[in-house]
XYZ file of C-alpha atoms in Angstrom:
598
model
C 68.562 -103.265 96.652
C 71.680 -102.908 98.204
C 72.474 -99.361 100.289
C 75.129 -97.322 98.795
C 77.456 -97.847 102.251
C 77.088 -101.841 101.300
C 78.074 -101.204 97.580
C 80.976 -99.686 99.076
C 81.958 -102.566 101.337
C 81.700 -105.223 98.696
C 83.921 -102.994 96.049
C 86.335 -102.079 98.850
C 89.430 -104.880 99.760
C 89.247 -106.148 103.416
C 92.405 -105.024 105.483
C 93.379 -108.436 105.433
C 92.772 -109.002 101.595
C 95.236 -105.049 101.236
C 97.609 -106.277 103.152
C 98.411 -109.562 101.370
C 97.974 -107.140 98.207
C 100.702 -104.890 99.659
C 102.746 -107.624 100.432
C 102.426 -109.213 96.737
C 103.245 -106.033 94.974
C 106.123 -104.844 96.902
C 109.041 -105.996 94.857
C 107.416 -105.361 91.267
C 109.161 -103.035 89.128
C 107.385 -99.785 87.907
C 106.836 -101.919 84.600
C 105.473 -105.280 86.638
C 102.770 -102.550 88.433
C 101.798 -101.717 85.173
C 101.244 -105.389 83.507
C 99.901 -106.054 86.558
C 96.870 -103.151 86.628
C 96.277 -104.361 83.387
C 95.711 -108.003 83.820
C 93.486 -107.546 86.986
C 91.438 -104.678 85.055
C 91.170 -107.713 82.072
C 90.152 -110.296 85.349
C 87.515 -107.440 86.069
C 85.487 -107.695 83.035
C 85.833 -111.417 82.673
C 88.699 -111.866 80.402
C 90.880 -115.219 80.983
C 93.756 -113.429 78.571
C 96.968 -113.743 81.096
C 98.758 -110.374 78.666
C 97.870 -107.581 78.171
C 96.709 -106.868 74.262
C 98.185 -104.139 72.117
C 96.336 -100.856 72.089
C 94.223 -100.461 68.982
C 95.992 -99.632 65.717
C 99.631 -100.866 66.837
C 101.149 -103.351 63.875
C 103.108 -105.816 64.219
C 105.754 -104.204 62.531
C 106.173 -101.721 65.480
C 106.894 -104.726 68.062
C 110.522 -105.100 68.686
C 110.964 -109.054 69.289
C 113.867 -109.766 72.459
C 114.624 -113.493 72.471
C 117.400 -115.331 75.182
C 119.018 -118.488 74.885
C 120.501 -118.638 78.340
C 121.847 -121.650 80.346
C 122.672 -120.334 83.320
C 120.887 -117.019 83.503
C 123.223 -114.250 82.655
C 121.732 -113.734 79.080
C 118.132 -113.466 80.376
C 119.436 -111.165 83.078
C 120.805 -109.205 80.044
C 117.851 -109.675 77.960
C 114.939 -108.119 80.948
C 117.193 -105.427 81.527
C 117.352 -104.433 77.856
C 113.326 -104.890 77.791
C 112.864 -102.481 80.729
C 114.844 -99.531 79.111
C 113.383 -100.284 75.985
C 110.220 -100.070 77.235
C 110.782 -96.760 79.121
C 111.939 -95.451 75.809
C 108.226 -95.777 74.392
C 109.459 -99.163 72.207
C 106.722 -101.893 72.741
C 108.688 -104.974 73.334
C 107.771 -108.763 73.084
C 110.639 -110.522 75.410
C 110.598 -114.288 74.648
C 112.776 -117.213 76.083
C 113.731 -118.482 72.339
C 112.636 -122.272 74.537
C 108.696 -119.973 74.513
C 109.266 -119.009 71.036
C 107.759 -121.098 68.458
C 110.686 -120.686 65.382
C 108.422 -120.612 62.575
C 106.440 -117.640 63.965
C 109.829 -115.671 62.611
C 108.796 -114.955 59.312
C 105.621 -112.391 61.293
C 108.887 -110.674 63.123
C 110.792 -107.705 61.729
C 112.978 -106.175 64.438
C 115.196 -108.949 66.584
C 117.848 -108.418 69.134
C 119.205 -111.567 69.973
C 120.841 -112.134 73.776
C 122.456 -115.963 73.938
C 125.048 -117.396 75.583
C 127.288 -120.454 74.948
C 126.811 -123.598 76.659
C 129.791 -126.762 77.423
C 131.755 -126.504 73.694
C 130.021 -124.006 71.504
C 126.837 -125.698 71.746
C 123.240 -123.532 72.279
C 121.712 -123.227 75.695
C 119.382 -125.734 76.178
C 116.111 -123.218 76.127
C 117.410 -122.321 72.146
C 118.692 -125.620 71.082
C 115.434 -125.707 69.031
C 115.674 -122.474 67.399
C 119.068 -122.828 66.525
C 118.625 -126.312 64.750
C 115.640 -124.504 62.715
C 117.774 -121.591 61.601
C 120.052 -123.451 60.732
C 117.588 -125.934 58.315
C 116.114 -126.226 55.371
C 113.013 -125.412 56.567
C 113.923 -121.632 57.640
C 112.264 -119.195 55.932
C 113.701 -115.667 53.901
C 113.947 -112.921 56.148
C 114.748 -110.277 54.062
C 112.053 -107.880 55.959
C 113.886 -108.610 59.515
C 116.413 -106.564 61.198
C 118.291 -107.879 64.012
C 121.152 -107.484 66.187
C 123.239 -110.149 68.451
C 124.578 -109.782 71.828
C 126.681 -112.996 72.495
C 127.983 -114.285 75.952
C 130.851 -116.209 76.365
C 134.485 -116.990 78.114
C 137.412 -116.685 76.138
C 138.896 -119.226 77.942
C 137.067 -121.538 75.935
C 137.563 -122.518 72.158
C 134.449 -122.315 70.827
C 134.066 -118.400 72.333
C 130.575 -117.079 71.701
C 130.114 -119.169 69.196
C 125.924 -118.908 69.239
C 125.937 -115.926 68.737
C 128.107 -116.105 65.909
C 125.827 -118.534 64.760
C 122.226 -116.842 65.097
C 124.495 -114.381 63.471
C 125.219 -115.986 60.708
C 122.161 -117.732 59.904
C 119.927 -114.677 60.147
C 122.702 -112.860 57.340
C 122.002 -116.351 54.992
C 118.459 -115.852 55.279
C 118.300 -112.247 53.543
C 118.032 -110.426 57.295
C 119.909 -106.825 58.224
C 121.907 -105.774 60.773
C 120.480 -103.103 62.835
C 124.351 -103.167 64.645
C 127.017 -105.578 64.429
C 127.411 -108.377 67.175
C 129.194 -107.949 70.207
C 131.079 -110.377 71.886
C 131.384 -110.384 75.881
C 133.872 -112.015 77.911
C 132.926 -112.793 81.600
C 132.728 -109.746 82.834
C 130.197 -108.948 80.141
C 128.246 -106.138 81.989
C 130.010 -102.797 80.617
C 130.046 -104.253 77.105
C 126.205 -105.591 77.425
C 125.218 -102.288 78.698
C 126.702 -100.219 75.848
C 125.337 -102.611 73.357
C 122.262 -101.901 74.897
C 122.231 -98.366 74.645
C 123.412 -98.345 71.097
C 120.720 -100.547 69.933
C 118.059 -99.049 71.537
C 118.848 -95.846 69.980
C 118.961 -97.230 66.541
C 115.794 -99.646 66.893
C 114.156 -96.436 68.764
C 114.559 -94.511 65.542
C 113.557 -97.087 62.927
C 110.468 -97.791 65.184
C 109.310 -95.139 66.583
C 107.735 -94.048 69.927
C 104.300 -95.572 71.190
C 102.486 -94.470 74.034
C 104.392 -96.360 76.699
C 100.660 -97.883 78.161
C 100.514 -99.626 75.111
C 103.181 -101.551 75.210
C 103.055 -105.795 75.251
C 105.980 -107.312 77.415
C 105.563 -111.101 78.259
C 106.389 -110.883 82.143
C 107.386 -113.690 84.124
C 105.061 -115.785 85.504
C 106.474 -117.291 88.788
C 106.797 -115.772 91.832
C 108.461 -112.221 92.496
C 112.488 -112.172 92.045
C 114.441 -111.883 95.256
C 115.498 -108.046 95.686
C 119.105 -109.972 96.656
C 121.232 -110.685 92.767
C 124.199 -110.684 91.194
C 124.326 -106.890 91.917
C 122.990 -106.821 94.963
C 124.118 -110.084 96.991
C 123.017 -110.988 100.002
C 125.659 -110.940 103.009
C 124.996 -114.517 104.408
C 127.110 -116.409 107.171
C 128.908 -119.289 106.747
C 128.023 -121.610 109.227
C 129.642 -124.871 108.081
C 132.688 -125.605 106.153
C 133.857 -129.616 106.697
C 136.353 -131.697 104.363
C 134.392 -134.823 103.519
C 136.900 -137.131 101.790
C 139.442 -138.652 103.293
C 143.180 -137.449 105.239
C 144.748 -139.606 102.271
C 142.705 -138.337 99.639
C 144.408 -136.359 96.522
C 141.474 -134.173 96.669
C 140.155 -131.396 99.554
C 136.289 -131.410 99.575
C 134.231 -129.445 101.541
C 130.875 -128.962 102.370
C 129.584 -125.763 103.226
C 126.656 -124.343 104.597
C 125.521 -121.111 104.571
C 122.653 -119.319 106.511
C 120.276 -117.268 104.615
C 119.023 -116.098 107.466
C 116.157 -113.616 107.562
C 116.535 -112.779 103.797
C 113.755 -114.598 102.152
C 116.006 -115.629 99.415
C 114.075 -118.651 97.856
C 116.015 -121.447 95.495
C 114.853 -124.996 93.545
C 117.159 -127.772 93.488
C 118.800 -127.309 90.377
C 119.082 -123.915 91.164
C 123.290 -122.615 92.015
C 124.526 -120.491 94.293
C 126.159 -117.462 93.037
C 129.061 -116.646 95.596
C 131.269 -112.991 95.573
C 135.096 -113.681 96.849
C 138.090 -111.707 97.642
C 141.200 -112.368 96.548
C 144.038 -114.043 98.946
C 146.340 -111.334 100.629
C 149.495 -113.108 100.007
C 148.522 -113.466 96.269
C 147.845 -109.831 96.223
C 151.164 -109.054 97.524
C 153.222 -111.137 95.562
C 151.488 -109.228 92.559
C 152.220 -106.113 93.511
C 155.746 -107.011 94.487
C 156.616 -108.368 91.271
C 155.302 -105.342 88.957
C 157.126 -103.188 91.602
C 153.799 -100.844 92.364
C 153.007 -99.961 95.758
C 149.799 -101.016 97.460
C 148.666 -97.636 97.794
C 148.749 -96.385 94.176
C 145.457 -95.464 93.553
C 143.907 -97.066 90.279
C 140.075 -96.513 88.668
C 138.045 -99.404 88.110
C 134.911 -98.447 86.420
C 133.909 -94.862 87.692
C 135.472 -95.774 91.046
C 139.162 -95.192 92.847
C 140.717 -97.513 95.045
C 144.261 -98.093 96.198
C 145.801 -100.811 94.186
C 145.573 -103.588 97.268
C 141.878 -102.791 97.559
C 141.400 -102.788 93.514
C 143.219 -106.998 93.466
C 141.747 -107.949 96.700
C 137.736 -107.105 95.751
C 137.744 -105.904 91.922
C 139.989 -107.472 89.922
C 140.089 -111.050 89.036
C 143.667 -112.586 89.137
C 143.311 -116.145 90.060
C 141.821 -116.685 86.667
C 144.100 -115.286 83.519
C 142.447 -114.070 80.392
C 143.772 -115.202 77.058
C 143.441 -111.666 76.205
C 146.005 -110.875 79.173
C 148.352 -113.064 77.692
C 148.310 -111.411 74.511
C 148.276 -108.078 76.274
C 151.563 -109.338 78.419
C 153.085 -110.848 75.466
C 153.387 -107.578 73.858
C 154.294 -105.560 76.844
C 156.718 -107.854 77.620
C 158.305 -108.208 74.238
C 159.544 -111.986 75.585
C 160.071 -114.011 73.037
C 158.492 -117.095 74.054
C 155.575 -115.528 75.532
C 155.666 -114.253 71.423
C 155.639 -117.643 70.282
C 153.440 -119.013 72.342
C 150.487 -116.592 71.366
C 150.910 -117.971 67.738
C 148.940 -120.862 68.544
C 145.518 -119.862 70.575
C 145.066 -123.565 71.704
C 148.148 -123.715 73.181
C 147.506 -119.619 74.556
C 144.067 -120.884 76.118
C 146.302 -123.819 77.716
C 149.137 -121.516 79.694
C 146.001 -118.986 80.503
C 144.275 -122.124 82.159
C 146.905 -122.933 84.188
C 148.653 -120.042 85.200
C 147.777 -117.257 87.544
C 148.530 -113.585 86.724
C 151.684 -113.445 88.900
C 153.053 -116.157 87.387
C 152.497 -114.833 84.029
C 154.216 -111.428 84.956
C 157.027 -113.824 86.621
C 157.892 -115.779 83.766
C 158.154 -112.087 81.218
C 158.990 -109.549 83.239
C 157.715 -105.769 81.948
C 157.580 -101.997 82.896
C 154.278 -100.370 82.374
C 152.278 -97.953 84.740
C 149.616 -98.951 86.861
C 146.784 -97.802 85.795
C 147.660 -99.434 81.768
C 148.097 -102.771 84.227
C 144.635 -102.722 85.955
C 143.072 -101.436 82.506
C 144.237 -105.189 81.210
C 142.462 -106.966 83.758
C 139.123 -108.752 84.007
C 136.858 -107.800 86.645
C 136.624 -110.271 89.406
C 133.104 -112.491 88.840
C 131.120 -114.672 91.248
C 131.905 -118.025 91.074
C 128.890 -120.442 90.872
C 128.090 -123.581 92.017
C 125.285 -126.317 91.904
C 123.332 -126.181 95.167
C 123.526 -129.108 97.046
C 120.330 -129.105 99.405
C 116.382 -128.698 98.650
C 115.014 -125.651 100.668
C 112.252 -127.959 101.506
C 114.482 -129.512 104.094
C 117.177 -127.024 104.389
C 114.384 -124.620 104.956
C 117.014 -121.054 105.675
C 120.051 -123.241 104.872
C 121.740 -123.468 101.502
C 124.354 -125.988 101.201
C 127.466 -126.384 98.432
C 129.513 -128.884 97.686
C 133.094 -127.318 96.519
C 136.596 -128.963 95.199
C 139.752 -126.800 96.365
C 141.280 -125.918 93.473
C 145.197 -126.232 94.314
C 148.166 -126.988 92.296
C 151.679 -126.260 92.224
C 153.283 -124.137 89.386
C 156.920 -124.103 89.593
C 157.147 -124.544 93.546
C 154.783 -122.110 94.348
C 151.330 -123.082 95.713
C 147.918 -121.619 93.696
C 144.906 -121.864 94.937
C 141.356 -121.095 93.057
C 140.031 -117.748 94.067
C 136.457 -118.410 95.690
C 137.355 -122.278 96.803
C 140.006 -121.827 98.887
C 138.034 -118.263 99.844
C 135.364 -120.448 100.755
C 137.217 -123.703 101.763
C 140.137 -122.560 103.803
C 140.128 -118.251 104.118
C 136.900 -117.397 105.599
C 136.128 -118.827 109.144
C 132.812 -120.071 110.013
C 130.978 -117.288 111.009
C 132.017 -115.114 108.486
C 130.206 -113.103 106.308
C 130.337 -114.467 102.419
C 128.090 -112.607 99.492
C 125.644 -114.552 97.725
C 122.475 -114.415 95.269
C 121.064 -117.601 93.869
C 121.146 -117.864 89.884
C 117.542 -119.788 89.042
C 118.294 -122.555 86.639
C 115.256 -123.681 84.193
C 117.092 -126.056 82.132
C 118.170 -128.214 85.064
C 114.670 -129.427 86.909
C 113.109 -132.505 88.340
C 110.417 -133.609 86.307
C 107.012 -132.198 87.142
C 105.145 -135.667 87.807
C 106.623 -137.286 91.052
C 106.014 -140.558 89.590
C 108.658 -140.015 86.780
C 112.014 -142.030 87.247
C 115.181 -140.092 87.170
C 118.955 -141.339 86.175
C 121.916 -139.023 87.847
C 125.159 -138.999 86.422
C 127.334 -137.246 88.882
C 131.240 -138.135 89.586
C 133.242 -136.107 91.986
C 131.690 -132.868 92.669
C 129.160 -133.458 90.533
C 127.154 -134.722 93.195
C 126.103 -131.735 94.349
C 122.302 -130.778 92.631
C 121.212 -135.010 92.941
C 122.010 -134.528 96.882
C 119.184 -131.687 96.083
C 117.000 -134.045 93.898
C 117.107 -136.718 96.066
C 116.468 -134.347 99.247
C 113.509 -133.078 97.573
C 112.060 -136.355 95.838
C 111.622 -137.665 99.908
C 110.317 -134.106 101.135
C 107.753 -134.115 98.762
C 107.097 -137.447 98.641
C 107.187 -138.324 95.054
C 107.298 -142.178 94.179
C 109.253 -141.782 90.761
C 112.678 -144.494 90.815
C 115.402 -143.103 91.329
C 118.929 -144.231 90.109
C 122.425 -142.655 90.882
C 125.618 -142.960 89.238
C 128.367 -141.754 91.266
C 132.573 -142.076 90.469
C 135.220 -140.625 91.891
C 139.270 -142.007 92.799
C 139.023 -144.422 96.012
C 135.794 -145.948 97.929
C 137.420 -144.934 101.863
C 138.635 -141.809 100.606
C 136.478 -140.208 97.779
C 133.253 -141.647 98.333
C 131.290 -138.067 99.029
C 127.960 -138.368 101.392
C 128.568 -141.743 101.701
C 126.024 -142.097 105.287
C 123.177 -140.422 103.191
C 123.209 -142.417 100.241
C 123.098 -145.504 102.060
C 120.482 -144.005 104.230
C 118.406 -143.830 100.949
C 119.238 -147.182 99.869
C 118.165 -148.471 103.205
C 114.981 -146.396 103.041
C 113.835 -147.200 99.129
C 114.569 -143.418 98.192
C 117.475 -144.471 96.112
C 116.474 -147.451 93.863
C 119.914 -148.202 92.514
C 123.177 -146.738 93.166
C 125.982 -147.713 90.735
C 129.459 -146.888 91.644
C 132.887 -146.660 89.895
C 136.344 -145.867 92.184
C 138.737 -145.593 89.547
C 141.576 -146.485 91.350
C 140.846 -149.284 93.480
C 141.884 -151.878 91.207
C 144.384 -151.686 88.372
C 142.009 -151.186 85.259
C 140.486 -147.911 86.167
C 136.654 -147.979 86.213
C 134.613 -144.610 85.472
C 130.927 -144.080 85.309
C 130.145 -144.380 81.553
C 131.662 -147.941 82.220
C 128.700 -148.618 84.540
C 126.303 -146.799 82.123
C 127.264 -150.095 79.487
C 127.753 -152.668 82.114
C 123.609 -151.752 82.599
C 122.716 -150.759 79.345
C 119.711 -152.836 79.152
C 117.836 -151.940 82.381
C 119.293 -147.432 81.219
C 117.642 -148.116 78.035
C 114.444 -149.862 79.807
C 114.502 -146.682 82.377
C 114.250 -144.064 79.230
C 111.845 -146.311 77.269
C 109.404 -146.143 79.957
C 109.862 -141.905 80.541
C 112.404 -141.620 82.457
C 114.523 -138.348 82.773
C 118.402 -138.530 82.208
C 121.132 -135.839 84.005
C 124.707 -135.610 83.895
C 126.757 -132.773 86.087
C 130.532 -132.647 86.496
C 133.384 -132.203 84.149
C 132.303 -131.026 80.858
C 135.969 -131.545 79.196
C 136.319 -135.152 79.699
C 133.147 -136.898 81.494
C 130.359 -135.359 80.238
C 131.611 -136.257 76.689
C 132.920 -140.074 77.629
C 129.264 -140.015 78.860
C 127.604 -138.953 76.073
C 129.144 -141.559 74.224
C 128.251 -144.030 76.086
C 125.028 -143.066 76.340
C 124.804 -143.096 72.450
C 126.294 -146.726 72.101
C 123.626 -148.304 74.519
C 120.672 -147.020 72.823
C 121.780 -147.813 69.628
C 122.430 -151.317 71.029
C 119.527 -151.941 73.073
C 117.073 -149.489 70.340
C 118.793 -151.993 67.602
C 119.139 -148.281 65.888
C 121.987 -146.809 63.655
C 124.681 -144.297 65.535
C 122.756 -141.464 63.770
C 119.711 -142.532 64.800
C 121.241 -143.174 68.339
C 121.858 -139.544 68.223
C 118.665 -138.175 67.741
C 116.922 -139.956 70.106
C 119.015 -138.152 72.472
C 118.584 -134.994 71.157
C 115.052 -135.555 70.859
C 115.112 -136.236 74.935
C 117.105 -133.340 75.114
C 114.612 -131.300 73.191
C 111.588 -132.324 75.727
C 113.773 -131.443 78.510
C 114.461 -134.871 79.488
C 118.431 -134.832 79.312
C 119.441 -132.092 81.102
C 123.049 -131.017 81.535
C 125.312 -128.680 84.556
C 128.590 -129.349 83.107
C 131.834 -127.229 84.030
């Protein structure tokens, strides 16, 4: 028999075996500690269950159900945060992606709270684009026993603003189901709005529920690796190390690439992952602003629960590059000008001026008196900008690397610039501090298997995540073909990473390249016109398993793509346009068209 000293030894974890345990468990929230005692006290006595089961005598019916549809991240941000304070209010949550949800297992739920954001023109995330179509069916079920709520995300610089939400909305009241609150619609800045949604709701499901003991509870926790403690709200203060034009001195366009030193933060990113990057606004803009509303830069203003001095509140709070169609309305009726009036009358042609003017030129145009504080009330916090990372961290290693269009245009002979690229591109010097977190996105992946063969669709800046696939398909030595599609205006001046791609070419990396330079000859020539001028070998590629990807311009390309795309399998498939249709949604639906459109 073994002495009670060896028992000891064998129970006990080796200093190395604590240490690495320690390490693990350092970033896990209080709630992750306790899923986590759980599942190892489960591994103790044999189980293989990877969740932790309900505590005897808890019914369904006391389980409040949190599903996300989110394309970029923000709505499951949203979505964990509201299962963490729901949980430390006693509620026993089940937090699903709705893409981990399996839609007929609705009819078993009775209290919803829906978090989903809009993706390209009032289409569903890619992660819900299931759900939705079954909602929507003939196949959904009654739900007069469910009670639900609806946070939507959205931009209402876009038509189609929030409009899945609107639609879970909707198709939960058709089926028979109750609101618990009515649906809230957030803008960009959607935190303050989210969080009092949040609160509300959790009140109101707390007391139709009911408390359980809080040990009880069933929360489906993530299952990769732990989250960087560096986010949205806590960025990371990285160096810029690189920022280089890469087209051409005659170009109509300012590239740049830009690399940025992660340094010792142990941030970690995929390729398809984007970089989420914190500005400040230009000094000069700033000052113009204030100089045309006649304030003084050291009025002191509240943003939030904070003070500041007007400069300080337009330089790093308030976001005035970008104008709001609700600031238009807001200035139209401050302003009492009339065509500023008329031109709010029609919200296609409001979302228009709002897209291409800045604040200042707004104020410019309709001069107003108002005080300060009413002024900064009508702005939209300043947001991070974020963009498609353009390296794999498998050869980057520290290194993340973007690949970023100045936005610059001229508005009645004054120059605008975007508010993060030219912060990025032309303001900050290289060895300047910039504030960054990287935004993990699922719905934009290279396939699992190596051996799979991948099509990129990626004009202009679009380029950026297949200089990442591509980067990582030779690090890791996967054998998959690989076939790019690349556009932009003129082959000596536009033709981004030129050296690489014909160092991948000349290496067997990159299998094809097709290229389309609209304006070197006199019919212009774009990439959904070298889609069709191969639509036999495309349609071969996706016959045999191949995954498709198209990132870029979501107003114009992505569409013109899509088209395309539609015509040459109905050709080649010999099937009808609907038919054509499905079988792209269908690739869509097993994550093999995947989308990053702007």
């Amino acid at each position: 028999m073994l002495s009670e000293q060896q028992n000891l030894n064998q129970t006990m974890l080796n200093e190395e075996q604590l240490s690495s345990l320690k390490e693990v468990i350092g970033s896990y929230s209080p709630l992750q500690l306790a899923w986590a005692s759980g599942y190892l006290a489960a591994k103790s006595e044999g189980s293989s269950i990877a969740t932790l089961p309900s505590a005897v005598g808890t019914k369904a019916s006391s389980t409040l159900t949190i599903l996300y549809g989110s394309q970029t991240g923000n709505a499951k941000g949203v979505a964990k945060s509201l299962a963490d304070q729901a949980t430390a209010q006693g509620l026993t949550v089940d937090l699903k992606s709705m893409g981990e949800f399996k839609p007929k297992s609705i009819k078993n739920v009775t209290h919803l709270l829906i978090v989903a954001s809009t993706n390209g023109e009032g289409e569903a995330p890619d992660d819900a684009i299931a759900f939705h179509e079954f909602l929507s069916s003939k196949k959904a079920p009654k739900l007069e026993s469910l009670q639900y709520s609806v946070l939507a995300l959205g931009d209402t610089s876009y038509e189609f603003f929030c409009q899945t939400g609107k639609d879970f909305d909707e198709y939960l009241a058709k089926l028979g189901a109750k609101q618990i609150a009515p649906r809230v619609d957030c803008d960009v800045d959607y935190e303050d709005a989210a969080s009092a949604w949040s609160q509300e709701i959790i009140t109101k499901t707390k007391d139709l529920l009911g408390e359980t003991d809080v040990s009880s509870n069933v929360v489906a926790m993530p299952t990769a690796g732990a989250a960087s403690q560096y986010t949205k709200q806590n960025p990371y203060e990285a160096e810029l190390s690189v920022s280089q034009k890469i087209t051409g001195r005659d170009s109509a366009k300012d590239v740049r690439h830009i690399e940025i030193d992660l340094g010792e933060s142990g941030i970690t990113y995929q390729a398809g992952d984007a970089l989420g990057v914190w500005f400040e606004n230009d000094a000069e803009l700033v000052n113009e602003l204030i100089a045309a509303l006649g304030f003084s830069a050291s009025d002191e203003v509240t943003v939030g629960n904070e003070q500041y001095s007007l400069s300080d509140a337009l330089t790093s709070k308030l976001e005035i590059t970008q104008t709001s169609v609700n600031f238009v309305n807001f200035w139209a009726e401050q302003s009492q000008d009339k065509a500023l009036t008329a031109l709010i009358q029609d919200k296609n042609a409001t979302r228009e001026y709002a897209a291409n003017h800045q604040v200042v030129d707004v104020i410019k145009a309709a001069p107003a008196k108002l005080d300060v504080q009413t002024f900064v009330d009508a702005l939209r916090k300043i947001t991070p900008r974020l963009y498609s990372i353009a390296s794999s961290q498998a050869e980057m290693e520290e290194e993340v690397h973007l690949t970023v269009g100045l936005v610059e245009y001229d508005n009645n002979g004054q120059a605008r610039a975007g508010g993060a690229s030219s912060f990025l591109g032309k303001r900050l010097e290289e060895g300047g501090t910039v504030k960054v977190f990287v935004e993990h996105n699922d719905n934009f992946r290279l396939p699992n298997d190596g051996n799979t063969p991948v099509i990129m669709i990626g004009p202009g800046t679009g380029i950026a995540p297949f200089r990442a696939f591509l980067q990582e398909r030779e690090a890791t030595d996967a054998e998959g073909d690989n076939w790019l599609f690349f556009g932009d205006q003129t082959f000596t001046q536009d033709f981004l990473y030129q050296v690489e791609w014909q160092g991948y070419v000349k290496s067997g990396l990159l299998t094809n390249i097709d290229l389309a330079f609209s304006r070197d000859q006199a019919e212009k020539i774009y990439v959904q016109d070298r889609l069709r001028e191969n639509a036999e070998e495309v349609f071969a590629w996706l016959e045999r398993g191949a995954h498709l990807y198209i990132c870029g311009d979501m107003n114009r390309m992505a569409k013109d793509v899509e088209i395309a795309l539609v015509d040459i399998i109905s050709e080649q498939g010999k099937l009808t346009a609907e038919q054509a249709q499905q079988y792209l949604k269908d690739l869509r639906n097993a994550k093999r068209f995947q989308k990053d459109v702007y």
